Coordinates of C-alpha atoms and ligand atoms in Angstrom, one line a residue:
X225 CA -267.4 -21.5 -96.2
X226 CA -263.6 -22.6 -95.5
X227 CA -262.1 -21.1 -92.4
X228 CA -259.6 -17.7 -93.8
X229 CA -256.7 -18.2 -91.4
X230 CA -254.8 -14.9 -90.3
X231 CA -251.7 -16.9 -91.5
X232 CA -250.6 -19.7 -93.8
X233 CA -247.3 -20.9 -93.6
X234 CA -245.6 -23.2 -96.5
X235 CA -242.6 -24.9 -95.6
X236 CA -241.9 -26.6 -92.2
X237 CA -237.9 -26.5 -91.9
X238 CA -236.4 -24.4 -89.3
X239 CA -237.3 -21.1 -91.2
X240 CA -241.7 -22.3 -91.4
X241 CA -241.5 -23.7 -87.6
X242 CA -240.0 -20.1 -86.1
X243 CA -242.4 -18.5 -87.6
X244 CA -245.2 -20.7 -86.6
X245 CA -244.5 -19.7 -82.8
X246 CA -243.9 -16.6 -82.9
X247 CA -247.2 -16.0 -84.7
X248 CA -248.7 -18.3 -82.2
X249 CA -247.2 -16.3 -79.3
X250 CA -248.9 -13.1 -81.3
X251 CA -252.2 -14.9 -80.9
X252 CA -252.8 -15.8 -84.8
X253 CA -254.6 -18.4 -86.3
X254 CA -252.5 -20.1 -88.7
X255 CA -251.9 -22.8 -90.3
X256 CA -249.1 -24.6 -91.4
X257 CA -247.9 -27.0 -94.3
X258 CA -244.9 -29.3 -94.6
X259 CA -243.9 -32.8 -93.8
X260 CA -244.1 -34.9 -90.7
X261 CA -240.5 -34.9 -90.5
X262 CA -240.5 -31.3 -90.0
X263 CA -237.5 -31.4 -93.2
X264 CA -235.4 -33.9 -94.8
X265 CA -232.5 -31.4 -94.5
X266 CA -232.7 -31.1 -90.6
X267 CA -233.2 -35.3 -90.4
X268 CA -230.5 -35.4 -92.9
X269 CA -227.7 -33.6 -90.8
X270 CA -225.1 -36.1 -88.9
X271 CA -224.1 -33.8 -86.3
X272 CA -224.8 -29.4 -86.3
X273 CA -222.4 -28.1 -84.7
X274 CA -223.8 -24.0 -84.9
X275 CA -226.8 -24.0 -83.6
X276 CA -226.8 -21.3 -80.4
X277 CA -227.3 -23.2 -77.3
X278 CA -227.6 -26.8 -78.5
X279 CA -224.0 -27.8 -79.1
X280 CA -223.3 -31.3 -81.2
X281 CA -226.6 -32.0 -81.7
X282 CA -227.9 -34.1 -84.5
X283 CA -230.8 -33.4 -87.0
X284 CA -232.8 -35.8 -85.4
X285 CA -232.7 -34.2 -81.8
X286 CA -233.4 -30.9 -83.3
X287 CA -236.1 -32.0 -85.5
X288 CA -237.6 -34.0 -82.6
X289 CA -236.3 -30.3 -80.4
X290 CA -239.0 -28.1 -82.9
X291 CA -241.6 -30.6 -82.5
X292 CA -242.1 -30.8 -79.3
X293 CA -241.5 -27.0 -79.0
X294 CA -244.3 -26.8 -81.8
X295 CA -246.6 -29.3 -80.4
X296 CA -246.2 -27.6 -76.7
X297 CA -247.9 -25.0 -78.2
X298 CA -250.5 -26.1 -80.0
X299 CA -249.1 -26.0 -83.6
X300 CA -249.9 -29.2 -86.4
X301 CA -248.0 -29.1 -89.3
X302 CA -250.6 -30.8 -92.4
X303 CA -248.7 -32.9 -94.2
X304 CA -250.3 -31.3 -97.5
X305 CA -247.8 -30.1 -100.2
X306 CA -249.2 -26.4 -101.4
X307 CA -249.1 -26.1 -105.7
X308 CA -250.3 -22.7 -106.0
X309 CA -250.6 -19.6 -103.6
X310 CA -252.7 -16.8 -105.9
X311 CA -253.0 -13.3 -103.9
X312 CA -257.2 -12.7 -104.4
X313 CA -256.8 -9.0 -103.4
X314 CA -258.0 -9.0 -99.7
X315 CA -257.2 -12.7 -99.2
X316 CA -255.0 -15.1 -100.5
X317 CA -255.8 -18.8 -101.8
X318 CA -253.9 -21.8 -101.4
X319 CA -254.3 -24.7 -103.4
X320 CA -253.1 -28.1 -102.4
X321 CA -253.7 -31.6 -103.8
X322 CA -257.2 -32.2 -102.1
X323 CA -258.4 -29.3 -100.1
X324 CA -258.0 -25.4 -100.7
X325 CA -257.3 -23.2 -98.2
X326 CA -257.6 -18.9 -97.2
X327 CA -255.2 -16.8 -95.4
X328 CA -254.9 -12.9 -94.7
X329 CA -251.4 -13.1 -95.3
X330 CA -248.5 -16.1 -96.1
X331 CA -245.1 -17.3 -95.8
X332 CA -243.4 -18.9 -97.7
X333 CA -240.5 -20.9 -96.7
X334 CA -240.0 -23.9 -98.9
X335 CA -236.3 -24.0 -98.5
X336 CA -234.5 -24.4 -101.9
X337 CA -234.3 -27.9 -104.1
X338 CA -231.4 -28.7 -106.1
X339 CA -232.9 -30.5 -108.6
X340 CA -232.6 -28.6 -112.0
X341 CA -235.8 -28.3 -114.2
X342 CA -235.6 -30.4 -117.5
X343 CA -235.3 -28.5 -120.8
X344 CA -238.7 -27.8 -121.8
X345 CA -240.3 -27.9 -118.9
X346 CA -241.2 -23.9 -118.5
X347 CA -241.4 -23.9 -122.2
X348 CA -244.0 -26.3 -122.0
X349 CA -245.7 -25.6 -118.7
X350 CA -249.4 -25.4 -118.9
X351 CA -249.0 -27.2 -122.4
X352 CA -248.7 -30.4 -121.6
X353 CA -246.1 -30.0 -118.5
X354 CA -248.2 -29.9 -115.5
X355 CA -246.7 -30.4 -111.1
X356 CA -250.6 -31.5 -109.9
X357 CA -252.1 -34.7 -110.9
X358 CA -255.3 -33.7 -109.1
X359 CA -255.6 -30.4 -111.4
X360 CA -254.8 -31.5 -114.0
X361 CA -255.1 -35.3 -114.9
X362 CA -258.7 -34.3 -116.1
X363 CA -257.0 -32.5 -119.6
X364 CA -255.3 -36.0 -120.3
X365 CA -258.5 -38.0 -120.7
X366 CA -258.2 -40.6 -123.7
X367 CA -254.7 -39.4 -123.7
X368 CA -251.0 -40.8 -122.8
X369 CA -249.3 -39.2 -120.2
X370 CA -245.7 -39.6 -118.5
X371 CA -245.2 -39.6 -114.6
X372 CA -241.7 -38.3 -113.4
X373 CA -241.8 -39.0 -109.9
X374 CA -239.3 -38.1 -107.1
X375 CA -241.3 -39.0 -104.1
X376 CA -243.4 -42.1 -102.7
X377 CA -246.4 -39.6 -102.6
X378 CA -246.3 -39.7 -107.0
X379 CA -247.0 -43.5 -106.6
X380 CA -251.0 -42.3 -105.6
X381 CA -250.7 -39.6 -108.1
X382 CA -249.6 -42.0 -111.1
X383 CA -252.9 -44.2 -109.8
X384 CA -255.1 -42.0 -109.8
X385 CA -253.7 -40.3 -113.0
X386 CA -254.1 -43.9 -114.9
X387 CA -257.7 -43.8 -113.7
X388 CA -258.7 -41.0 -115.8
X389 CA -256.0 -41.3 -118.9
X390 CA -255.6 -43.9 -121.9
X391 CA -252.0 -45.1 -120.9
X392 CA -249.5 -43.9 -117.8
X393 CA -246.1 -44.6 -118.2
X394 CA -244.3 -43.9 -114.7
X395 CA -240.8 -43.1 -114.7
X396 CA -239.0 -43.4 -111.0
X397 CA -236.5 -40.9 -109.4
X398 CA -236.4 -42.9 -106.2
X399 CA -235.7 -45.9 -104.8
X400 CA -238.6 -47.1 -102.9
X401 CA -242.1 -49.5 -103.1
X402 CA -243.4 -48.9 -106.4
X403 CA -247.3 -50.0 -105.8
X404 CA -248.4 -49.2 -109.2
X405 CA -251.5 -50.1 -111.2
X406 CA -251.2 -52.8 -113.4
X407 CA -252.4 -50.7 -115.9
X408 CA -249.1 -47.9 -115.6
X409 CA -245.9 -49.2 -117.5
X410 CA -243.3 -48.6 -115.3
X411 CA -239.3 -47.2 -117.5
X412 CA -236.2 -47.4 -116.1
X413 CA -234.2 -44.0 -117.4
X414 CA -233.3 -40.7 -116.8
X415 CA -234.9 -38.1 -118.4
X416 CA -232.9 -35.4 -120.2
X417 CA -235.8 -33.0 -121.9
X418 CA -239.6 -32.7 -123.2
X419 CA -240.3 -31.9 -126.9
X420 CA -243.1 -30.7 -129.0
X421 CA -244.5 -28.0 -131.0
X422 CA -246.8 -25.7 -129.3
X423 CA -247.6 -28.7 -126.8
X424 CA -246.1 -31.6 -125.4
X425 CA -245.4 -34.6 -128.1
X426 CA -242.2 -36.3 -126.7
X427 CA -240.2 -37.3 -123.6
X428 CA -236.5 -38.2 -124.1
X429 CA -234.4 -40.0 -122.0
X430 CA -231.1 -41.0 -122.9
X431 CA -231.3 -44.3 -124.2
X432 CA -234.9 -44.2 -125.6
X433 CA -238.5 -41.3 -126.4
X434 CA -241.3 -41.8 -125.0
X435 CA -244.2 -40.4 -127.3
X436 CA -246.4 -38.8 -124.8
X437 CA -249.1 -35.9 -124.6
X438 CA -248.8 -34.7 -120.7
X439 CA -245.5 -34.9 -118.6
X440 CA -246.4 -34.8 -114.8
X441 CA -243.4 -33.9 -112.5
X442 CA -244.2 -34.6 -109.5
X443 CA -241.2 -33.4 -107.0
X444 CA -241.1 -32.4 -103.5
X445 CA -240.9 -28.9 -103.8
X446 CA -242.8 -26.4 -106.3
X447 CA -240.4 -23.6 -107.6
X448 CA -241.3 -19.9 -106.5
X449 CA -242.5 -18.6 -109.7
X450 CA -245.0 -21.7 -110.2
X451 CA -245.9 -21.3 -106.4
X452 CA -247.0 -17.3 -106.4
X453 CA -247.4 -16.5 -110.5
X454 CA -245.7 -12.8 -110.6
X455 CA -243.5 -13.3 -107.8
X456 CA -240.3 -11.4 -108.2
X457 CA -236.4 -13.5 -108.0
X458 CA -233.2 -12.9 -107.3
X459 CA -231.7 -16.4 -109.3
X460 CA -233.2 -18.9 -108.0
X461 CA -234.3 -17.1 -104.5
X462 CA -237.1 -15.2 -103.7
X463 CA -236.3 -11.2 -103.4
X464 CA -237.1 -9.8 -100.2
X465 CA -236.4 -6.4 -98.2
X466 CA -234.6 -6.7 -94.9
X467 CA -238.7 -7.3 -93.4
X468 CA -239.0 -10.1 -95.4
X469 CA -241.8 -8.8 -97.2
X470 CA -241.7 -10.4 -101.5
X471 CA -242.6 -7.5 -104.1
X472 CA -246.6 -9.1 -103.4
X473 CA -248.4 -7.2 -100.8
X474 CA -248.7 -9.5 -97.4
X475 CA -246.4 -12.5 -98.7
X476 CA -243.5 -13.3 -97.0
X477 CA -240.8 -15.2 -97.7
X478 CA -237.9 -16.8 -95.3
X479 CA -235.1 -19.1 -94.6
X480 CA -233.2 -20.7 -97.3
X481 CA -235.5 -19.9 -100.3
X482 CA -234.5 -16.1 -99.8
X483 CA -231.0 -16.4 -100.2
X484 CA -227.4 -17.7 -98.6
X485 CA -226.3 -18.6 -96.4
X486 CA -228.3 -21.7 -96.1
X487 CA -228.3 -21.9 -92.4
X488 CA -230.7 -23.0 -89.8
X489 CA -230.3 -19.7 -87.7
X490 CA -230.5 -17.6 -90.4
X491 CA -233.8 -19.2 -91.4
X492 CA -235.1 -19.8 -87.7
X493 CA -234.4 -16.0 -86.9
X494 CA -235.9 -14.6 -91.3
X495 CA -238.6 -17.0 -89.8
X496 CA -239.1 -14.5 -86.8
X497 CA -239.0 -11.5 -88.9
X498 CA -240.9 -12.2 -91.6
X499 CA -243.8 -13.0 -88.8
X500 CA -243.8 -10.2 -87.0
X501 CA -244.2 -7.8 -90.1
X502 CA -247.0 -10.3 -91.7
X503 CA -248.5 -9.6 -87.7
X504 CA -248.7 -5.8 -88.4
X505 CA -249.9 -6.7 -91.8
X506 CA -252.6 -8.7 -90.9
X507 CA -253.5 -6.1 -87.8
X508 CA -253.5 -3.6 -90.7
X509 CA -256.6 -5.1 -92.4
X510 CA -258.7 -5.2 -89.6
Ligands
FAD75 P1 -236.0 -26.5 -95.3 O1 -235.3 -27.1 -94.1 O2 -235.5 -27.0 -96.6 O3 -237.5 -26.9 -95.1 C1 -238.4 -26.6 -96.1 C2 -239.7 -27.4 -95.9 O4 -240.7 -26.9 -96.8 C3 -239.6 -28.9 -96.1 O5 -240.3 -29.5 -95.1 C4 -240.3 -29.1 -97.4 O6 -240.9 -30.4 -97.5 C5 -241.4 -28.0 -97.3 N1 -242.0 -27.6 -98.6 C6 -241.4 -27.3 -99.7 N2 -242.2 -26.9 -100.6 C7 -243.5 -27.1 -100.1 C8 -244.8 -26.9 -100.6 N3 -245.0 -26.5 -101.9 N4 -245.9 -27.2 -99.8 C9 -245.7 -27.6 -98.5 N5 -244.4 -27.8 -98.0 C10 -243.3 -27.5 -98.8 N6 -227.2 -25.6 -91.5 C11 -226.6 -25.2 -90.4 O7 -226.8 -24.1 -89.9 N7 -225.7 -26.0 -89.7 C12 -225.4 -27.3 -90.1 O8 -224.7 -28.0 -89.5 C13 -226.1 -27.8 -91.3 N8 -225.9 -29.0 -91.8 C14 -226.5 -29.5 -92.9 C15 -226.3 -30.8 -93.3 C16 -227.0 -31.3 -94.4 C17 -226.8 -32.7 -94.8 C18 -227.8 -30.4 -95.1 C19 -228.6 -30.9 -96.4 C20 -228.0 -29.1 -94.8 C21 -227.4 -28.6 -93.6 N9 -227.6 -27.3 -93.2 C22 -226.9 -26.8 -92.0 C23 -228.4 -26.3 -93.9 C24 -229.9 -26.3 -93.4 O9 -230.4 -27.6 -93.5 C25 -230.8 -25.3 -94.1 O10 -230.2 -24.0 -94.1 C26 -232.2 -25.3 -93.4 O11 -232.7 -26.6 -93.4 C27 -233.1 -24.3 -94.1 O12 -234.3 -24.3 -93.5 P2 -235.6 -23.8 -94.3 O13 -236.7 -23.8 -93.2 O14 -235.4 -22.6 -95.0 O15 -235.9 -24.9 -95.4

């Protein structure tokens, strides 16, 4: 039986590491996923110039600041990116690439991606459209199926994709080491939408189609509404009351992905907030 953690945090940016300690200092077990690098927005910033005590500091030294504050107390982040979060009644289940996972209660704070969705892609999800090779790559078998992939981490998925599949075709949004299988075609373009009938037939970029029967795309981020199906938005955040608390009993949501202003305080301290109520929620049910 997997271990059912009181909390599960998604998202390790300034908003997923707040709450990690203060649900540490509250004596939870949790468990929290997210990248190494804590968040390409905090390495990203040249110099931050707002954050209360730690004047002209760079992303770096606060990254490296939250890690060792993390670490200090015991806190790993697993480098694991979450696909789905489904609430199971008195639990909730979170499904990542390889390993599942159980929580009492979860947070969510992915931060927001800019990247717009393709046309099609909704209209097609679950129809040919698909974010998890590991789920999924199973439907495509005999099949032809098209990789859009923004990260180094879709280079395994496209391999182990064209393991199972007739033909991969892999279509980068990076620049980076492309170690593909000699078996994946590799196409230079940007994609512009995904066509079909009631499924999947068609990829177009602008200068050529591809004729395809699955579309993975495989970006950093998952949107809300994949994440958590029934979630309610705001636009593209999630809504919350001023606890934090998301319309689905014992999910939280903080930082950026629950509105403006996108600021590291404001997602350190929604961080906070949405902890201690998940705390009371999770002292609730016992
Ligand atoms: P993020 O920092 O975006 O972190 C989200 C984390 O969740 C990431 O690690 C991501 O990989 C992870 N994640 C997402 N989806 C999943 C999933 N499905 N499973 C597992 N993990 C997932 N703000 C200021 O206050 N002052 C500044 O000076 C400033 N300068 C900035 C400079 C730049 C260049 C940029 C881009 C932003 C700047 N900001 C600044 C804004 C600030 O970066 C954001 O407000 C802040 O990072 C939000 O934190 P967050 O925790 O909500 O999300």
């Amino acid at each position: 039986m997997s271990t059912r953690y009181d909390l599960a945090i998604v998202g390790s940016g300034a908003a997923g590491i707040s709450a990690a300690i203060n649900a540490k200092l509250r004596n939870k077990n949790i468990i929290v996923f997210g990248s190494k690098d804590l968040s390409a927005k905090l390495i990203k910033a040249p110099i931050i110039d707002n954050y209360l005590g730690l004047p002209e500091i760079t992303g770096k030294q606060l990254k490296d600041k939250f890690i060792n504050h993390a670490t200090a107390m015991g806190i790993e982040v697993i480098p694991e990116k979450i696909n789905n979060v489904y609430a199971m009644g008195d639990y909730f289940a979170l499904i990542a690439n390889e390993n599942n996972y159980e929580a009492v209660s979860v947070i969510i704070a992915t931060g927001v991606e800019f990247s717009k969705t393709l046309p099609g892609e909704f209209e097609y999800l679950g129809q040919g459209v698909s974010y998890c090779a590991t789920c999924d790559a199973s439907f495509f078998k005999g099949k032809v199926v098209t990789v859009i992939g923004y990260n180094q981490e879709s280079i395994d998925e496209a391999n182990f994709i064209s393991e199972i599949v007739e033909k991969t075709y892999f279509i980068p949004m990076f620049k980076g080491d492309y170690a593909l299988n000699p078996n994946i075609e590799m196409v230079q373009g940007t994609p512009v939408s995904i066509k079909g009938t009631d499924k999947v037939e068609l990829l177009e970029l602008k200068d050529r189609e591809i004729t395809t029967d699955g579309v993975f795309i495989l970006r950093d981020s998952v949107s809300p509404e994949q994440l958590v199906p029934g979630l309610e938005m705001e636009g593209k955040h999630i809504k919350v009351t001023r606890n934090m608390e998301t319309n689905v009993a014992g999910l939280y949501a903080a930082g950026d992905i629950s509105g403006k202003p996108y600021q590291y305080m404001k997602a350190a301290g929604e961080g906070q907030v949405a902890t201690l109520n998940a705390v009371s929620f999770i002292d609730d049910k016992r």
